Coordinates of C-alpha atoms in Angstrom, one line a residue:
S1400 CA 62.1 87.4 -123.8
L1401 CA 59.1 89.3 -124.4
C1402 CA 59.4 93.3 -126.0
F1403 CA 56.7 95.5 -124.4
S1404 CA 56.7 97.4 -127.8
H1405 CA 55.1 94.5 -129.7
P1406 CA 51.5 94.8 -130.2
V1407 CA 50.5 91.6 -128.1
C1408 CA 53.1 93.0 -124.7
S1409 CA 51.0 96.1 -125.1
A1410 CA 47.4 94.9 -124.5
V1411 CA 48.9 92.4 -121.7
L1412 CA 50.0 95.7 -120.2
Q1413 CA 46.6 97.3 -120.9
A1414 CA 45.1 94.2 -119.3
A1415 CA 47.3 94.1 -116.1
R1416 CA 46.9 98.0 -115.9
G1417 CA 43.0 97.7 -116.0
Y1418 CA 43.1 94.7 -113.6
A1419 CA 45.7 96.8 -111.0
R1420 CA 43.0 99.9 -110.8
P1421 CA 41.1 100.3 -107.8
V1422 CA 37.2 99.6 -107.7
T1423 CA 35.8 102.5 -107.7
R1424 CA 32.4 102.3 -106.0
K1425 CA 29.4 104.4 -105.9
R1426 CA 28.4 105.8 -102.9
K1427 CA 25.1 106.0 -102.4
D1428 CA 23.1 109.7 -102.8
I1429 CA 21.8 110.2 -99.2
P1430 CA 19.6 113.3 -99.4
S1431 CA 20.8 115.1 -96.4
H1432 CA 18.6 117.6 -93.8
L1433 CA 21.1 120.4 -94.5
D1434 CA 20.2 120.4 -98.6
D1435 CA 17.1 123.1 -97.7
L1436 CA 19.8 125.5 -97.3
P1437 CA 20.2 128.2 -99.8
P1438 CA 24.1 128.6 -100.9
T1439 CA 23.7 132.1 -101.5
L1440 CA 23.3 132.6 -97.7
L1441 CA 25.5 133.9 -95.2
K1442 CA 27.5 132.0 -92.5
K1443 CA 26.0 133.3 -89.3
D1444 CA 28.7 134.7 -87.7
Y1445 CA 28.7 137.1 -91.2
A1446 CA 24.9 137.5 -91.5
N1447 CA 24.3 140.1 -89.2
L1448 CA 27.2 142.1 -90.4
P1449 CA 25.9 145.5 -91.8
I1450 CA 28.9 146.1 -93.6
M1451 CA 28.4 142.8 -95.9
N1452 CA 25.9 145.2 -98.1
S1453 CA 28.3 147.0 -99.3
M1454 CA 30.5 143.9 -100.1
D1455 CA 31.8 142.9 -103.4
D1456 CA 29.9 139.4 -104.8
V1457 CA 33.0 137.5 -104.9
V1458 CA 33.3 138.3 -101.2
K1459 CA 30.1 137.3 -100.2
R1460 CA 30.0 133.9 -102.3
L1461 CA 33.5 133.2 -100.2
L1462 CA 31.5 133.8 -97.2
S1463 CA 28.3 132.4 -97.7
L1464 CA 26.9 128.5 -97.5
E1465 CA 28.3 127.5 -100.9
M1466 CA 31.9 127.4 -99.2
A1467 CA 31.0 126.7 -96.0
S1468 CA 31.9 123.7 -94.2
Q1469 CA 29.4 121.0 -92.5
K1470 CA 30.0 122.6 -89.2
E1471 CA 29.0 125.9 -90.5
K1472 CA 26.1 124.5 -92.2
M1473 CA 24.7 122.9 -88.7
K1474 CA 25.2 126.4 -86.8
V1475 CA 22.9 128.1 -89.7
K1476 CA 20.7 125.1 -89.5
T1477 CA 20.3 124.5 -85.8
Q1478 CA 19.4 128.3 -85.6
Q1479 CA 16.6 127.9 -88.0
L1480 CA 14.8 124.8 -85.9
V1481 CA 15.3 126.9 -83.0
E1482 CA 13.6 129.8 -84.5
K1483 CA 10.6 127.3 -85.2
V1484 CA 10.0 126.5 -82.1
R1485 CA 10.4 130.5 -80.2
R1486 CA 7.5 131.4 -79.4
S1487 CA 8.6 134.9 -80.2
P1488 CA 11.4 136.9 -81.1
S1489 CA 11.8 137.6 -77.2
D1490 CA 11.8 134.3 -75.9
N1491 CA 14.9 133.1 -74.7
G1492 CA 14.0 131.3 -71.5
S1493 CA 11.0 128.9 -72.7
F1494 CA 11.7 125.1 -72.2
E1495 CA 12.3 124.1 -76.1
V1496 CA 14.9 127.0 -76.7
Q1497 CA 16.7 128.2 -73.2
G1498 CA 20.5 128.2 -73.2
N1499 CA 21.4 126.4 -70.0
F1500 CA 23.9 124.1 -72.1
S1501 CA 25.6 122.7 -68.9
L1502 CA 22.6 120.4 -67.7
F1503 CA 21.3 119.6 -70.5
F1504 CA 20.8 120.2 -74.5
T1505 CA 17.8 121.7 -76.5
V1506 CA 14.7 120.1 -78.2
A1507 CA 16.1 122.0 -81.5
I1508 CA 19.7 121.2 -81.2
L1509 CA 19.2 117.5 -80.7
T1510 CA 17.3 117.4 -83.5
A1511 CA 20.4 118.4 -85.8
R1512 CA 22.6 116.8 -84.1
I1513 CA 20.6 113.6 -84.4
R1514 CA 19.6 114.1 -88.2
T1515 CA 23.3 114.8 -88.7
L1516 CA 24.5 111.3 -87.2
E1517 CA 21.6 109.3 -88.8
E1518 CA 23.2 110.9 -92.4
H1519 CA 26.4 109.6 -91.5
L1520 CA 25.5 106.2 -90.2
Q1521 CA 24.0 105.4 -93.7
R1522 CA 27.3 106.1 -95.0
H1523 CA 29.5 104.1 -92.0
P1524 CA 27.0 101.9 -90.9
K1525 CA 30.1 100.2 -88.7
D1526 CA 30.7 103.5 -86.6
K1527 CA 29.7 102.6 -83.2
S1528 CA 31.2 105.4 -81.2
N1529 CA 28.7 107.8 -83.2
R1530 CA 25.7 105.1 -82.8
R1531 CA 26.3 105.6 -79.8
C1532 CA 26.0 109.1 -79.0
M1533 CA 23.3 109.2 -81.3
L1534 CA 21.4 107.0 -79.1
M1535 CA 22.8 109.0 -76.2
D1536 CA 21.1 112.3 -77.9
L1537 CA 18.2 110.4 -78.7
D1538 CA 17.3 109.5 -75.3
R1539 CA 17.7 113.1 -73.8
R1540 CA 15.6 114.4 -76.6
R1541 CA 12.6 111.6 -75.5
K1542 CA 12.9 112.8 -71.4
M1543 CA 13.2 116.6 -72.6
L1544 CA 9.9 115.9 -74.7
G1545 CA 8.1 113.9 -72.1
Y1546 CA 8.3 115.9 -69.4
L1547 CA 7.0 119.0 -72.0
R1548 CA 4.0 116.6 -72.9
R1549 CA 3.2 115.7 -69.3
V1550 CA 3.6 119.7 -68.2
N1551 CA 2.0 121.3 -71.7
Y1552 CA 1.0 119.6 -74.2
S1553 CA -0.3 122.2 -76.9
T1554 CA 3.2 123.1 -76.8
F1555 CA 4.6 119.9 -77.0
E1556 CA 2.7 119.3 -80.0
N1557 CA 3.7 122.3 -81.7
T1558 CA 7.3 121.6 -80.3
C1559 CA 6.9 117.8 -82.8
K1560 CA 4.7 119.7 -85.2
Q1561 CA 7.5 122.4 -86.4
L1562 CA 10.8 120.0 -85.6
G1563 CA 9.2 116.9 -87.6
I1564 CA 9.5 114.5 -84.7
Q1565 CA 7.5 111.4 -84.0
Y1566 CA 7.7 110.7 -80.6
S1567 CA 6.8 107.2 -79.1
P1568 CA 5.9 107.6 -75.2
P1569 CA 9.0 104.5 -73.8
Q1570 CA 7.0 101.2 -73.0
P1571 CA 6.2 100.2 -69.2
Y1572 CA 8.7 97.7 -67.8
I1573 CA 6.7 94.5 -67.4
R1574 CA 8.4 91.8 -65.2
R1575 CA 7.3 88.1 -64.9
V1576 CA 6.3 86.9 -62.2
T1577 CA 7.6 83.9 -60.8
K1578 CA 7.7 82.1 -57.7
R1579 CA 11.2 82.7 -56.8
W1580 CA 10.7 86.8 -57.6
L1581 CA 8.1 86.6 -55.0
V1582 CA 9.7 84.7 -51.9
K1583 CA 13.0 87.3 -53.1
K1584 CA 10.1 90.3 -53.2
A1585 CA 8.4 89.0 -49.0
F1586 CA 12.5 88.2 -47.7
C1587 CA 13.4 91.7 -48.9
I1588 CA 10.3 93.6 -47.4
K1589 CA 10.7 92.0 -44.0
V1590 CA 14.5 92.7 -43.9
F1591 CA 13.5 96.5 -44.6
Q1592 CA 10.4 96.4 -41.8
E1593 CA 13.2 94.9 -39.5
K1594 CA 16.1 97.7 -40.5
Q1595 CA 13.0 100.3 -39.9
K1596 CA 12.0 99.0 -36.2
L1597 CA 15.9 99.2 -35.2
K1598 CA 15.9 102.6 -36.7
A1599 CA 13.2 103.6 -34.9
A1600 CA 14.2 102.8 -31.6
E1601 CA 17.8 104.2 -32.1
R1602 CA 16.1 107.4 -33.3
L1603 CA 14.0 107.3 -30.0
K1604 CA 16.8 106.5 -27.4
Q1605 CA 19.0 109.4 -28.9
R1606 CA 15.7 111.8 -28.6
R1607 CA 15.7 110.7 -24.9
E1608 CA 19.0 111.6 -24.5
W1609 CA 18.6 115.1 -26.1
Q1610 CA 15.7 115.5 -23.8
A1611 CA 17.8 114.8 -20.7
R1612 CA 20.4 116.9 -21.9
A1613 CA 18.0 119.8 -22.2
R1614 CA 16.3 118.9 -18.4
A1615 CA 19.7 119.2 -17.2
P1616 CA 20.6 122.8 -16.9
R1617 CA 17.4 123.6 -15.7
A1618 CA 17.5 121.1 -13.0
R1619 CA 20.9 122.7 -11.9
Q1620 CA 19.1 125.9 -11.8
E1621 CA 16.2 125.4 -9.8

């Protein structure tokens, strides 16, 4: 039998412990868009409080971004992006920064979310749920920027420049024209025309019935 106090056995045990140790993979040092936030900056909920000027340094450190979570840092970063595209301090109704979140997200908030999801997917490339959310946000932002490009090009250009967005318009849809597709299209057009004729006859019939009903009281009075 082996004695574990023997020097040979101790070497075997050391090798076994080294073999059983979990492998530590080096995490990729991925730069984040939140790195430019100064750690001494206060959180969004405490930044505008006047009492913070008289607080102790330890309290300020606890309420700063140094001790903040990623969600709280995202609030500060989103506010900075909104301030970049805002035309004036009193501008709250412009297209880029309007607050109607029930209808659609703003360009600045979508940009912050997209960059956060891109960093997350670089670390976790198999996360399909967040990849789907990122693609949906990209599609929404592309639609909003396309509308802004058609309505006001100078504002669109300034927004892309301030937020660092490289806008690429969607490619036009090109369908291959085949004989089968041409026959099907001609048949659909013919069916549509026949249906329109039937609807026109029904409308004419209803119009005549309404006119007859309207003339009936006048004929009785006469």
